């Protein structure tokens, strides 16, 4: 679930913002890898469908993803073009470089927040991860105005920790906070607002 922070203004018509990850997350499905030309064709279809934000790729992952983010950012000025980046300086700088020519760029950065991911994947404490997240948001804001933060594995993270991370990254400059069910742990009824 993505929520625009109210301090950045409300949409006049309260419409839903469509954030499409087909070009980044969708291509992780077996047999679905796309080259730059194929991503450009798919981007055209997504623009025709009136998506608002297109996550065009993960520039640090490959030169192809970098080139696709760059090409889509140059071609489609009418939408926000996002690039994914881990909360890591090299990733953020690479995403910013790929987005240099985009009219409406967004850096979407993430770090794990669940105890299991902190311990076994990152080998970091909650405090260390929070400090990395804050510094990453501050760095990303030096390059773009619109920064999104995702709490990786949010559904296995306590609400208290999610609130803590969310407040901290918004204070650091994130405009959008995303709480993904990264590993498919929850069902809709478990995350529905009260």
CSV table of C-alpha atoms in Angstrom, one decimal:
chain,number,residue,atom,x,y,z
A,1,UNK,CA,0.0,0.0,0.0
A,2,UNK,CA,1.4,3.4,-1.0
A,3,UNK,CA,0.3,6.6,0.8
A,4,UNK,CA,1.1,10.1,-0.2
A,5,UNK,CA,2.0,12.1,2.9
A,6,UNK,CA,-0.6,14.8,3.6
A,7,UNK,CA,2.0,17.6,4.1
A,8,UNK,CA,2.7,17.4,0.4
A,9,UNK,CA,-0.9,18.3,-0.5
A,10,UNK,CA,-4.0,16.4,-1.5
A,11,UNK,CA,-5.1,15.6,-5.0
A,12,UNK,CA,-8.0,17.8,-5.9
A,13,UNK,CA,-10.1,14.9,-7.1
A,14,UNK,CA,-9.0,12.3,-4.6
A,15,UNK,CA,-8.3,9.9,-7.4
A,16,UNK,CA,-6.2,6.7,-7.1
A,17,UNK,CA,-2.7,7.0,-8.3
A,18,UNK,CA,-1.6,3.9,-10.4
A,19,UNK,CA,2.0,2.9,-9.7
A,20,UNK,CA,2.9,0.2,-12.1
A,21,UNK,CA,6.0,-2.1,-11.6
A,22,UNK,CA,5.6,-4.3,-14.7
A,23,UNK,CA,8.9,-3.2,-16.2
A,24,UNK,CA,10.8,-3.8,-12.9
A,25,UNK,CA,9.1,-6.4,-10.7
A,26,UNK,CA,7.0,-8.0,-13.4
A,27,UNK,CA,10.0,-9.1,-15.4
A,28,UNK,CA,11.3,-11.1,-12.5
A,29,UNK,CA,8.9,-13.8,-13.5
A,30,UNK,CA,10.5,-16.8,-15.1
A,31,UNK,CA,10.9,-16.2,-18.9
A,32,UNK,CA,9.8,-12.5,-18.7
A,33,UNK,CA,13.1,-10.7,-19.0
A,34,UNK,CA,12.9,-7.8,-21.4
A,35,UNK,CA,15.5,-5.9,-23.4
A,36,UNK,CA,15.4,-2.1,-23.8
A,37,UNK,CA,13.3,-2.2,-27.0
A,38,UNK,CA,10.8,-4.5,-25.4
A,39,UNK,CA,10.6,-2.3,-22.3
A,40,UNK,CA,10.0,0.7,-24.5
A,41,UNK,CA,7.1,-1.1,-26.3
A,42,UNK,CA,5.6,-2.1,-22.9
A,43,UNK,CA,6.1,1.4,-21.6
A,44,UNK,CA,4.1,2.8,-24.5
A,45,UNK,CA,1.2,0.4,-23.6
A,46,UNK,CA,1.4,1.5,-20.0
A,47,UNK,CA,1.2,5.2,-21.0
A,48,UNK,CA,-1.8,4.3,-23.2
A,49,UNK,CA,-3.4,2.8,-20.1
A,50,UNK,CA,-2.8,6.1,-18.3
A,51,UNK,CA,-0.6,4.8,-15.5
A,52,UNK,CA,0.6,7.7,-13.3
A,53,UNK,CA,3.9,6.3,-12.2
A,54,UNK,CA,6.0,3.7,-14.1
A,55,UNK,CA,8.8,1.9,-12.3
A,56,UNK,CA,11.1,1.5,-15.3
A,57,UNK,CA,13.8,-0.6,-13.8
A,58,UNK,CA,16.6,-1.2,-11.2
A,59,UNK,CA,19.5,0.6,-12.8
A,60,UNK,CA,22.1,-1.0,-10.5
A,61,UNK,CA,21.0,-4.5,-11.5
A,62,UNK,CA,22.3,-4.3,-15.1
A,63,UNK,CA,23.3,-1.9,-17.9
A,64,UNK,CA,20.0,-2.9,-19.7
A,65,UNK,CA,17.9,-1.7,-16.8
A,66,UNK,CA,20.0,1.5,-16.6
A,67,UNK,CA,19.4,2.1,-20.3
A,68,UNK,CA,15.7,1.3,-20.1
A,69,UNK,CA,15.2,3.8,-17.2
A,70,UNK,CA,17.1,6.4,-19.1
A,71,UNK,CA,15.2,5.9,-22.4
A,72,UNK,CA,11.8,5.8,-20.8
A,73,UNK,CA,12.6,8.9,-18.8
A,74,UNK,CA,13.6,10.7,-21.9
A,75,UNK,CA,10.5,9.5,-23.9
A,76,UNK,CA,7.6,9.9,-21.5
A,77,UNK,CA,7.5,13.3,-19.9
A,78,UNK,CA,3.8,13.0,-19.1
A,79,UNK,CA,4.3,10.4,-16.3
A,80,UNK,CA,6.5,9.9,-13.3
A,81,UNK,CA,9.3,7.6,-14.1
A,82,UNK,CA,10.7,5.7,-11.1
A,83,UNK,CA,14.0,3.8,-10.6
A,84,UNK,CA,14.4,1.3,-7.9
A,85,UNK,CA,17.5,1.5,-5.6
A,86,UNK,CA,18.5,-0.3,-2.4
A,87,UNK,CA,19.3,2.0,0.5
A,88,UNK,CA,22.9,2.1,-0.7
A,89,UNK,CA,24.9,5.0,-2.0
A,90,UNK,CA,25.9,3.3,-5.2
A,91,UNK,CA,22.4,2.3,-6.1
A,92,UNK,CA,21.0,5.7,-5.4
A,93,UNK,CA,23.6,7.5,-7.5
A,94,UNK,CA,23.1,5.0,-10.3
A,95,UNK,CA,19.3,5.5,-10.2
A,96,UNK,CA,19.8,9.3,-10.2
A,97,UNK,CA,22.1,9.1,-13.2
A,98,UNK,CA,19.6,7.0,-15.1
A,99,UNK,CA,16.8,9.5,-14.3
A,100,UNK,CA,18.8,12.7,-15.3
A,101,UNK,CA,16.7,13.4,-18.4
A,102,UNK,CA,13.4,12.4,-16.9
A,103,UNK,CA,10.8,15.2,-16.6
A,104,UNK,CA,9.2,13.8,-13.4
A,105,UNK,CA,11.8,11.4,-11.8
A,106,UNK,CA,11.3,9.4,-8.7
A,107,UNK,CA,13.8,7.3,-6.8
A,108,UNK,CA,12.2,4.4,-5.0
A,109,UNK,CA,14.5,3.1,-2.3
A,110,UNK,CA,14.0,0.3,0.2
A,111,UNK,CA,15.5,-1.6,3.1
A,112,UNK,CA,14.3,-4.6,5.1
A,113,UNK,CA,12.5,-3.8,8.3
A,114,UNK,CA,11.3,-7.2,9.6
A,115,UNK,CA,13.3,-8.8,12.4
A,116,UNK,CA,13.9,-12.0,10.3
A,117,UNK,CA,15.3,-10.0,7.3
A,118,UNK,CA,17.3,-7.7,9.5
A,119,UNK,CA,18.9,-10.6,11.3
A,120,UNK,CA,19.4,-13.1,8.4
A,121,UNK,CA,19.5,-11.0,5.3
A,122,UNK,CA,21.1,-7.7,6.3
A,123,UNK,CA,22.8,-8.7,9.5
A,124,UNK,CA,21.9,-5.3,10.9
A,125,UNK,CA,20.0,-4.0,14.0
A,126,UNK,CA,16.8,-2.1,13.6
A,127,UNK,CA,18.8,1.1,14.6
A,128,UNK,CA,21.4,0.5,11.9
A,129,UNK,CA,18.7,-0.1,9.3
A,130,UNK,CA,16.9,3.1,10.3
A,131,UNK,CA,20.0,5.2,10.1
A,132,UNK,CA,20.8,3.7,6.6
A,133,UNK,CA,17.2,4.5,5.5
A,134,UNK,CA,17.4,8.1,6.7
A,135,UNK,CA,20.8,8.7,5.1
A,136,UNK,CA,19.6,7.1,1.8
A,137,UNK,CA,16.5,9.3,1.7
A,138,UNK,CA,18.6,12.4,2.3
A,139,UNK,CA,20.9,11.4,-0.5
A,140,UNK,CA,18.1,10.6,-2.9
A,141,UNK,CA,16.5,14.0,-2.2
A,142,UNK,CA,19.8,15.7,-3.4
A,143,UNK,CA,19.0,14.3,-6.8
A,144,UNK,CA,15.2,14.3,-7.1
A,145,UNK,CA,12.2,15.9,-5.4
A,146,UNK,CA,10.1,12.8,-5.3
A,147,UNK,CA,11.5,9.9,-3.2
A,148,UNK,CA,9.6,6.8,-2.3
A,149,UNK,CA,10.6,4.6,0.6
A,150,UNK,CA,9.6,0.9,0.9
A,151,UNK,CA,9.8,-1.1,4.2
A,152,UNK,CA,10.8,-4.4,2.7
A,153,UNK,CA,8.9,-7.3,4.3
A,154,UNK,CA,6.5,-4.8,6.0
A,155,UNK,CA,3.9,-7.4,6.8
A,156,UNK,CA,6.3,-9.3,9.1
A,157,UNK,CA,7.3,-6.0,10.7
A,158,UNK,CA,5.5,-4.8,13.8
A,159,UNK,CA,3.2,-1.8,13.4
A,160,UNK,CA,5.4,0.1,15.9
A,161,UNK,CA,8.5,-0.4,13.9
A,162,UNK,CA,6.7,0.6,10.7
A,163,UNK,CA,5.4,3.8,12.2
A,164,UNK,CA,8.9,4.6,13.5
A,165,UNK,CA,10.5,4.0,10.0
A,166,UNK,CA,7.7,5.9,8.2
A,167,UNK,CA,8.0,8.9,10.4
A,168,UNK,CA,11.7,9.0,10.2
A,169,UNK,CA,11.9,8.7,6.4
A,170,UNK,CA,9.1,11.3,5.9
A,171,UNK,CA,11.1,13.7,8.1
A,172,UNK,CA,14.2,12.9,6.0
A,173,UNK,CA,12.3,13.9,2.8
A,174,UNK,CA,10.4,10.8,1.5
A,175,UNK,CA,7.1,11.8,-0.1
A,176,UNK,CA,5.7,8.3,-0.4
A,177,UNK,CA,5.9,5.4,2.0
A,178,UNK,CA,5.2,1.9,0.7
A,179,UNK,CA,4.4,-1.0,3.0
A,180,UNK,CA,4.8,-4.1,0.8
A,181,UNK,CA,4.0,-7.7,1.5
A,182,UNK,CA,7.3,-8.7,0.0
A,183,UNK,CA,7.1,-12.4,0.6
A,184,UNK,CA,3.4,-12.9,0.4
A,185,UNK,CA,3.0,-13.4,4.1
A,186,UNK,CA,-0.4,-11.7,4.6
A,187,UNK,CA,-3.9,-11.8,3.2
A,188,UNK,CA,-5.9,-8.7,2.5
A,189,UNK,CA,-8.1,-9.0,5.6
A,190,UNK,CA,-5.0,-8.8,7.8
A,191,UNK,CA,-3.8,-5.5,6.4
A,192,UNK,CA,-7.2,-3.8,5.9
A,193,UNK,CA,-7.4,-0.5,7.9
A,194,UNK,CA,-9.7,-0.7,11.0
